[in-house]
Every structure is written in structure tokens, then in C-alpha cells.
PDB file of C-alpha atoms in Angstrom:
ATOM      1  CA  UNK A   1     -75.068 -60.955 -58.116  1.00 45.00           C
ATOM      2  CA  UNK A   2     -71.880 -59.944 -59.567  1.00 50.00           C
ATOM      3  CA  UNK A   3     -71.327 -57.036 -57.132  1.00 49.00           C
ATOM      4  CA  UNK A   4     -72.118 -59.480 -54.276  1.00 45.00           C
ATOM      5  CA  UNK A   5     -69.504 -61.946 -55.453  1.00 51.00           C
ATOM      6  CA  UNK A   6     -66.872 -59.137 -55.712  1.00 55.00           C
ATOM      7  CA  UNK A   7     -67.737 -58.138 -52.076  1.00 52.00           C
ATOM      8  CA  UNK A   8     -67.213 -61.607 -50.764  1.00 53.00           C
ATOM      9  CA  UNK A   9     -63.817 -62.236 -52.424  1.00 57.00           C
ATOM     10  CA  UNK A  10     -62.571 -58.523 -51.302  1.00 58.00           C
ATOM     11  CA  UNK A  11     -64.020 -59.170 -47.756  1.00 55.00           C
ATOM     12  CA  UNK A  12     -62.027 -62.475 -47.684  1.00 59.00           C
ATOM     13  CA  UNK A  13     -58.808 -60.814 -49.050  1.00 56.00           C
ATOM     14  CA  UNK A  14     -58.942 -58.291 -46.486  1.00 53.00           C
ATOM     15  CA  UNK A  15     -59.270 -60.357 -43.604  1.00 53.00           C
ATOM     16  CA  UNK A  16     -56.998 -63.442 -44.279  1.00 47.00           C
ATOM     17  CA  UNK A  17     -54.197 -65.355 -42.561  1.00 38.00           C
ATOM     18  CA  UNK A  18     -52.297 -62.937 -40.035  1.00 38.00           C
ATOM     19  CA  UNK A  19     -51.782 -65.486 -37.061  1.00 40.00           C
ATOM     20  CA  UNK A  20     -48.023 -65.548 -37.832  1.00 40.00           C
ATOM     21  CA  UNK A  21     -47.634 -61.792 -37.463  1.00 39.00           C
ATOM     22  CA  UNK A  22     -46.169 -60.179 -34.514  1.00 47.00           C
ATOM     23  CA  UNK A  23     -48.419 -58.452 -32.136  1.00 52.00           C
ATOM     24  CA  UNK A  24     -46.700 -55.013 -32.640  1.00 74.00           C
ATOM     25  CA  UNK A  25     -46.591 -55.060 -36.373  1.00 85.00           C
ATOM     26  CA  UNK A  26     -47.551 -52.043 -38.145  1.00 91.00           C
ATOM     27  CA  UNK A  27     -51.137 -52.066 -39.477  1.00 92.00           C
ATOM     28  CA  UNK A  28     -50.317 -51.523 -42.872  1.00 93.00           C
ATOM     29  CA  UNK A  29     -47.488 -54.091 -42.626  1.00 91.00           C
ATOM     30  CA  UNK A  30     -50.318 -56.416 -41.011  1.00 87.00           C
ATOM     31  CA  UNK A  31     -52.771 -55.840 -43.944  1.00 87.00           C
ATOM     32  CA  UNK A  32     -50.101 -56.437 -46.592  1.00 88.00           C
ATOM     33  CA  UNK A  33     -49.147 -59.848 -44.919  1.00 84.00           C
ATOM     34  CA  UNK A  34     -52.438 -60.947 -44.515  1.00 80.00           C
ATOM     35  CA  UNK A  35     -53.340 -60.199 -48.070  1.00 80.00           C
ATOM     36  CA  UNK A  36     -50.476 -62.177 -49.436  1.00 81.00           C
ATOM     37  CA  UNK A  37     -50.900 -65.052 -47.354  1.00 79.00           C
ATOM     38  CA  UNK A  38     -54.800 -65.459 -48.072  1.00 77.00           C
ATOM     39  CA  UNK A  39     -54.253 -65.240 -51.758  1.00 79.00           C
ATOM     40  CA  UNK A  40     -51.419 -67.832 -51.627  1.00 81.00           C
ATOM     41  CA  UNK A  41     -53.168 -70.390 -49.312  1.00 79.00           C
ATOM     42  CA  UNK A  42     -56.294 -70.283 -51.859  1.00 78.00           C
ATOM     43  CA  UNK A  43     -54.014 -70.920 -54.864  1.00 81.00           C
ATOM     44  CA  UNK A  44     -51.714 -73.583 -53.372  1.00 84.00           C
ATOM     45  CA  UNK A  45     -53.973 -75.618 -51.031  1.00 83.00           C
ATOM     46  CA  UNK A  46     -55.383 -78.396 -52.726  1.00 83.00           C
ATOM     47  CA  UNK A  47     -57.993 -79.014 -50.131  1.00 83.00           C
ATOM     48  CA  UNK A  48     -59.310 -75.412 -50.485  1.00 80.00           C
ATOM     49  CA  UNK A  49     -59.161 -75.486 -54.267  1.00 77.00           C
ATOM     50  CA  UNK A  50     -61.380 -78.471 -54.164  1.00 80.00           C
ATOM     51  CA  UNK A  51     -63.904 -76.801 -51.977  1.00 77.00           C
ATOM     52  CA  UNK A  52     -63.150 -78.747 -48.812  1.00 81.00           C
ATOM     53  CA  UNK A  53     -65.626 -76.787 -46.383  1.00 79.00           C
ATOM     54  CA  UNK A  54     -63.914 -78.227 -42.972  1.00 81.00           C
ATOM     55  CA  UNK A  55     -60.551 -77.213 -44.278  1.00 81.00           C
ATOM     56  CA  UNK A  56     -61.748 -73.847 -45.202  1.00 80.00           C
ATOM     57  CA  UNK A  57     -63.722 -73.290 -41.966  1.00 79.00           C
ATOM     58  CA  UNK A  58     -60.638 -74.438 -39.989  1.00 79.00           C
ATOM     59  CA  UNK A  59     -58.464 -71.862 -41.684  1.00 74.00           C
ATOM     60  CA  UNK A  60     -60.831 -69.178 -40.959  1.00 77.00           C
ATOM     61  CA  UNK A  61     -61.359 -70.157 -37.294  1.00 78.00           C
ATOM     62  CA  UNK A  62     -57.616 -70.423 -36.529  1.00 72.00           C
ATOM     63  CA  UNK A  63     -56.139 -67.773 -38.835  1.00 71.00           C
ATOM     64  CA  UNK A  64     -58.577 -65.247 -39.132  1.00 73.00           C
ATOM     65  CA  UNK A  65     -60.900 -64.664 -36.351  1.00 80.00           C
ATOM     66  CA  UNK A  66     -58.437 -63.978 -33.567  1.00 78.00           C
ATOM     67  CA  UNK A  67     -57.475 -60.839 -35.374  1.00 81.00           C
ATOM     68  CA  UNK A  68     -60.983 -59.286 -35.558  1.00 89.00           C
ATOM     69  CA  UNK A  69     -62.677 -57.338 -32.881  1.00 93.00           C
ATOM     70  CA  UNK A  70     -66.049 -58.863 -33.144  1.00 93.00           C
ATOM     71  CA  UNK A  71     -67.477 -57.377 -30.097  1.00 94.00           C
ATOM     72  CA  UNK A  72     -66.940 -53.935 -31.285  1.00 95.00           C
ATOM     73  CA  UNK A  73     -67.911 -54.714 -34.796  1.00 95.00           C
ATOM     74  CA  UNK A  74     -71.052 -56.292 -33.649  1.00 97.00           C
ATOM     75  CA  UNK A  75     -71.909 -53.328 -31.248  1.00 97.00           C
ATOM     76  CA  UNK A  76     -71.378 -50.787 -34.327  1.00 96.00           C
ATOM     77  CA  UNK A  77     -73.569 -52.783 -36.495  1.00 96.00           C
ATOM     78  CA  UNK A  78     -76.392 -52.929 -33.866  1.00 97.00           C
ATOM     79  CA  UNK A  79     -76.155 -49.437 -33.201  1.00 95.00           C
ATOM     80  CA  UNK A  80     -78.059 -47.842 -30.271  1.00 94.00           C
ATOM     81  CA  UNK A  81     -79.879 -51.070 -29.617  1.00 96.00           C
ATOM     82  CA  UNK A  82     -76.516 -52.547 -28.435  1.00 97.00           C
ATOM     83  CA  UNK A  83     -76.882 -50.299 -25.297  1.00 95.00           C
ATOM     84  CA  UNK A  84     -80.240 -51.339 -24.390  1.00 94.00           C
ATOM     85  CA  UNK A  85     -79.707 -55.091 -25.019  1.00 97.00           C
ATOM     86  CA  UNK A  86     -78.823 -57.396 -22.061  1.00 97.00           C
ATOM     87  CA  UNK A  87     -75.475 -58.841 -21.330  1.00 97.00           C
ATOM     88  CA  UNK A  88     -76.901 -62.348 -22.575  1.00 98.00           C
ATOM     89  CA  UNK A  89     -78.327 -60.812 -25.691  1.00 98.00           C
ATOM     90  CA  UNK A  90     -75.117 -58.990 -26.547  1.00 98.00           C
ATOM     91  CA  UNK A  91     -73.278 -62.539 -25.982  1.00 97.00           C
ATOM     92  CA  UNK A  92     -75.590 -63.946 -28.479  1.00 98.00           C
ATOM     93  CA  UNK A  93     -75.381 -61.213 -31.123  1.00 98.00           C
ATOM     94  CA  UNK A  94     -71.688 -61.564 -31.047  1.00 97.00           C
ATOM     95  CA  UNK A  95     -72.081 -65.229 -31.326  1.00 96.00           C
ATOM     96  CA  UNK A  96     -74.362 -65.078 -34.216  1.00 96.00           C
ATOM     97  CA  UNK A  97     -72.602 -62.244 -36.045  1.00 94.00           C
ATOM     98  CA  UNK A  98     -69.202 -64.107 -35.877  1.00 92.00           C
ATOM     99  CA  UNK A  99     -70.797 -67.310 -37.222  1.00 91.00           C
ATOM    100  CA  UNK A 100     -72.279 -65.398 -39.993  1.00 89.00           C
ATOM    101  CA  UNK A 101     -68.998 -63.935 -41.164  1.00 84.00           C
ATOM    102  CA  UNK A 102     -67.314 -67.269 -40.754  1.00 83.00           C
ATOM    103  CA  UNK A 103     -69.584 -68.394 -43.584  1.00 82.00           C
ATOM    104  CA  UNK A 104     -69.073 -65.159 -45.477  1.00 78.00           C
ATOM    105  CA  UNK A 105     -65.191 -65.588 -45.276  1.00 75.00           C
ATOM    106  CA  UNK A 106     -65.515 -69.313 -46.119  1.00 76.00           C
ATOM    107  CA  UNK A 107     -67.577 -68.727 -49.148  1.00 74.00           C
ATOM    108  CA  UNK A 108     -64.923 -65.931 -50.368  1.00 73.00           C
ATOM    109  CA  UNK A 109     -62.142 -68.170 -50.206  1.00 74.00           C
ATOM    110  CA  UNK A 110     -63.340 -70.480 -52.625  1.00 73.00           C
ATOM    111  CA  UNK A 111     -63.778 -67.612 -55.232  1.00 73.00           C
ATOM    112  CA  UNK A 112     -60.134 -66.372 -55.098  1.00 77.00           C
ATOM    113  CA  UNK A 113     -58.449 -67.041 -58.739  1.00 74.00           C
ATOM    114  CA  UNK A 114     -55.825 -64.474 -59.940  1.00 77.00           C
ATOM    115  CA  UNK A 115     -56.242 -61.379 -57.865  1.00 79.00           C
ATOM    116  CA  UNK A 116     -53.321 -59.498 -56.492  1.00 84.00           C
ATOM    117  CA  UNK A 117     -53.536 -56.296 -53.997  1.00 86.00           C
ATOM    118  CA  UNK A 118     -51.775 -53.044 -54.239  1.00 90.00           C
ATOM    119  CA  UNK A 119     -51.507 -50.695 -51.225  1.00 92.00           C
ATOM    120  CA  UNK A 120     -51.924 -46.941 -51.388  1.00 92.00           C
ATOM    121  CA  UNK A 121     -49.509 -44.705 -49.284  1.00 93.00           C
ATOM    122  CA  UNK A 122     -49.914 -45.272 -45.605  1.00 93.00           C
ATOM    123  CA  UNK A 123     -49.933 -42.249 -43.124  1.00 90.00           C
ATOM    124  CA  UNK A 124     -50.378 -42.329 -39.286  1.00 91.00           C
ATOM    125  CA  UNK A 125     -48.943 -40.845 -36.191  1.00 91.00           C
ATOM    126  CA  UNK A 126     -47.207 -42.757 -33.529  1.00 88.00           C
ATOM    127  CA  UNK A 127     -49.949 -42.117 -30.938  1.00 92.00           C
ATOM    128  CA  UNK A 128     -52.630 -43.084 -33.119  1.00 95.00           C
ATOM    129  CA  UNK A 129     -54.987 -45.705 -31.840  1.00 95.00           C
ATOM    130  CA  UNK A 130     -57.349 -46.113 -35.009  1.00 96.00           C
ATOM    131  CA  UNK A 131     -56.204 -45.972 -38.563  1.00 96.00           C
ATOM    132  CA  UNK A 132     -57.319 -46.686 -42.081  1.00 95.00           C
ATOM    133  CA  UNK A 133     -55.461 -48.648 -44.440  1.00 94.00           C
ATOM    134  CA  UNK A 134     -56.233 -48.293 -48.218  1.00 93.00           C
ATOM    135  CA  UNK A 135     -55.670 -50.809 -50.832  1.00 90.00           C
ATOM    136  CA  UNK A 136     -57.022 -51.964 -54.399  1.00 88.00           C
ATOM    137  CA  UNK A 137     -57.671 -55.670 -55.644  1.00 84.00           C
ATOM    138  CA  UNK A 138     -56.466 -55.870 -59.087  1.00 86.00           C
ATOM    139  CA  UNK A 139     -58.272 -58.449 -61.283  1.00 81.00           C
ATOM    140  CA  UNK A 140     -57.348 -59.888 -64.718  1.00 81.00           C
ATOM    141  CA  UNK A 141     -60.837 -59.084 -65.762  1.00 80.00           C
ATOM    142  CA  UNK A 142     -62.721 -56.078 -64.754  1.00 80.00           C
ATOM    143  CA  UNK A 143     -61.978 -53.016 -62.774  1.00 84.00           C
ATOM    144  CA  UNK A 144     -59.940 -52.642 -59.698  1.00 85.00           C
ATOM    145  CA  UNK A 145     -61.831 -52.985 -56.407  1.00 82.00           C
ATOM    146  CA  UNK A 146     -61.279 -50.492 -53.719  1.00 84.00           C
ATOM    147  CA  UNK A 147     -60.739 -51.656 -50.370  1.00 85.00           C
ATOM    148  CA  UNK A 148     -60.117 -49.947 -46.960  1.00 89.00           C
ATOM    149  CA  UNK A 149     -59.695 -51.329 -43.588  1.00 90.00           C
ATOM    150  CA  UNK A 150     -60.304 -49.876 -40.139  1.00 94.00           C
ATOM    151  CA  UNK A 151     -57.965 -51.122 -37.422  1.00 96.00           C
ATOM    152  CA  UNK A 152     -57.658 -50.205 -33.656  1.00 96.00           C
ATOM    153  CA  UNK A 153     -54.496 -50.590 -31.413  1.00 94.00           C
ATOM    154  CA  UNK A 154     -55.035 -53.009 -28.657  1.00 92.00           C
ATOM    155  CA  UNK A 155     -53.012 -54.876 -25.762  1.00 89.00           C
ATOM    156  CA  UNK A 156     -52.421 -57.649 -28.166  1.00 87.00           C
ATOM    157  CA  UNK A 157     -51.871 -55.807 -31.277  1.00 90.00           C
ATOM    158  CA  UNK A 158     -53.759 -54.326 -34.127  1.00 92.00           C
ATOM    159  CA  UNK A 159     -57.313 -55.509 -34.851  1.00 94.00           C
ATOM    160  CA  UNK A 160     -59.694 -55.178 -37.784  1.00 92.00           C
ATOM    161  CA  UNK A 161     -63.084 -53.689 -36.891  1.00 94.00           C
ATOM    162  CA  UNK A 162     -64.451 -52.584 -40.111  1.00 92.00           C
ATOM    163  CA  UNK A 163     -64.207 -52.915 -43.927  1.00 87.00           C
ATOM    164  CA  UNK A 164     -65.090 -50.828 -46.867  1.00 87.00           C
ATOM    165  CA  UNK A 165     -65.655 -52.505 -50.088  1.00 79.00           C
ATOM    166  CA  UNK A 166     -66.670 -50.561 -53.252  1.00 76.00           C
ATOM    167  CA  UNK A 167     -67.444 -47.486 -51.181  1.00 82.00           C
ATOM    168  CA  UNK A 168     -69.488 -49.450 -48.628  1.00 87.00           C
ATOM    169  CA  UNK A 169     -68.409 -50.118 -45.078  1.00 91.00           C
ATOM    170  CA  UNK A 170     -69.306 -53.504 -43.650  1.00 88.00           C
ATOM    171  CA  UNK A 171     -70.648 -52.254 -40.363  1.00 92.00           C
ATOM    172  CA  UNK A 172     -72.765 -49.718 -42.241  1.00 92.00           C
ATOM    173  CA  UNK A 173     -74.153 -52.338 -44.712  1.00 90.00           C
ATOM    174  CA  UNK A 174     -75.483 -54.566 -41.865  1.00 93.00           C
ATOM    175  CA  UNK A 175     -76.415 -51.617 -39.672  1.00 94.00           C
ATOM    176  CA  UNK A 176     -79.444 -50.826 -41.976  1.00 92.00           C
ATOM    177  CA  UNK A 177     -80.951 -54.525 -41.966  1.00 93.00           C
ATOM    178  CA  UNK A 178     -80.168 -55.065 -38.301  1.00 95.00           C
ATOM    179  CA  UNK A 179     -81.939 -51.743 -37.272  1.00 95.00           C
ATOM    180  CA  UNK A 180     -84.971 -52.807 -39.550  1.00 95.00           C
ATOM    181  CA  UNK A 181     -85.197 -56.189 -37.826  1.00 96.00           C
ATOM    182  CA  UNK A 182     -84.972 -54.619 -34.355  1.00 97.00           C
ATOM    183  CA  UNK A 183     -87.648 -51.884 -35.047  1.00 96.00           C
ATOM    184  CA  UNK A 184     -90.045 -54.846 -36.252  1.00 96.00           C
ATOM    185  CA  UNK A 185     -89.048 -57.641 -33.653  1.00 96.00           C
ATOM    186  CA  UNK A 186     -86.945 -56.292 -31.138  1.00 97.00           C
ATOM    187  CA  UNK A 187     -83.214 -57.554 -30.171  1.00 97.00           C
ATOM    188  CA  UNK A 188     -84.354 -60.968 -29.702  1.00 97.00           C
ATOM    189  CA  UNK A 189     -86.093 -61.086 -33.259  1.00 97.00           C
ATOM    190  CA  UNK A 190     -82.458 -60.052 -34.639  1.00 97.00           C
ATOM    191  CA  UNK A 191     -80.924 -62.707 -32.843  1.00 98.00           C
ATOM    192  CA  UNK A 192     -83.554 -65.230 -34.203  1.00 97.00           C
ATOM    193  CA  UNK A 193     -82.931 -63.815 -37.658  1.00 96.00           C
ATOM    194  CA  UNK A 194     -79.414 -64.158 -37.444  1.00 97.00           C
ATOM    195  CA  UNK A 195     -79.649 -67.756 -35.998  1.00 97.00           C
ATOM    196  CA  UNK A 196     -82.044 -69.030 -38.883  1.00 96.00           C
ATOM    197  CA  UNK A 197     -79.762 -67.487 -41.612  1.00 94.00           C
ATOM    198  CA  UNK A 198     -76.990 -69.164 -39.909  1.00 94.00           C
ATOM    199  CA  UNK A 199     -78.323 -72.725 -39.994  1.00 93.00           C
ATOM    200  CA  UNK A 200     -79.535 -72.168 -43.744  1.00 92.00           C
ATOM    201  CA  UNK A 201     -75.972 -71.181 -44.488  1.00 87.00           C
ATOM    202  CA  UNK A 202     -74.637 -74.200 -42.560  1.00 86.00           C
ATOM    203  CA  UNK A 203     -77.069 -76.529 -44.505  1.00 84.00           C
ATOM    204  CA  UNK A 204     -76.008 -75.229 -47.877  1.00 79.00           C
ATOM    205  CA  UNK A 205     -72.331 -75.454 -46.942  1.00 73.00           C
ATOM    206  CA  UNK A 206     -72.887 -79.214 -45.932  1.00 70.00           C
ATOM    207  CA  UNK A 207     -74.390 -79.914 -49.244  1.00 69.00           C
ATOM    208  CA  UNK A 208     -71.588 -78.534 -51.453  1.00 63.00           C
TER     209      UNK A 208
END
């Protein structure tokens, strides 16, 4: 459970508040800004500190989600089954995966306490369209957590499509469970599983 908790906090740190950045901001500058802003918000916003789920969800919805390429992230996680899914199934998969990550991020925000982020030297070429930004989450207690972010250059700026926490890429983590579900119950079975999981998470959040 400790590792899961660390994963959630780190995940939140990696996809925080970045709506105010300019579209052409360098990817490493973007990640540095979002990390600082999400930590500051978690530490200073009294509504977030008190666990106000509506405030936290609104924060994630408005500030975080526009800067993630959910369609690409979902297609990578669903893997080869994405290509055989119908357009409607693909739409449902993106919607449910997006909702799942909203719950994940919202839960992670409430766990931020005294963390800070240090970044490793960033190297890229002017014509790169995909890059990786590496960092460490420094904690008062415990070992630093290694984080990496994969971003792609789009017409509207750099967007995150994968995150690595403690050596595990988010997409790969979901790919295994998604593949197992599709093998047993098909794409519709995966959609059903995600929908049911999101309902349970929503119900649990409402009780907090």
C-alpha cells in the first residue's frame, strides 16, 4: 500500500497545474512549472487541504486535463485491441480512462504534504517531437522517488502521454490489466470494467 500511495502522489506531482503556461514553452520548463504550482496549490488552498472533492475535481478538470493527450495514452494502454475497436468503443475507452485518471489525480492531490521536486539535466534537439523529462521527488521521510515524463509536441504545445514512477511507465502498468480483460471479455468487457470501477470510485469520493 505504501508504494501505491507514493505512486499516486508522484503521479499528481507530474501532471499538475499548467493551464497558465504558454503553448510554446519548452517541455522541461513546462514540467518544472506544473510541479511547483501543484505543490503550492495543495499546500495553500484550504479547500484542498480540507479534502473538498468538488474543489479538487474542478482543479484537475480545468488545470490538468487539457494538457494530457488522453487519446494517445488510451490507445497505447489498450495496445493492439485499439486498432480493432470501433470508433464508438474507442470514444468510450477514452472517456472511461480519462475519468479513471481524474479520480487518481484527485486522490493524489490530498496526499501532498512536504514534497519538492528536483530536475535532472534536460537534453533535446530543436527538431525533436517527443522528449523525456526526468526528475526526483524529494521527501522529508523516505528515499527520493524517480519520475520521468514523456511529452509530444503538438500544434497546441507539449502534451504528456506517459509517466514513469519508480521505474514503471503508467501506460505499461495499465496495458497488462487491459490486455487480460480484453482477452477474457473483449473490448466491451474492458469498457464495462472501467465504468464499474469509476462508479465505485465516485461513490467512495462522495462519502469522504
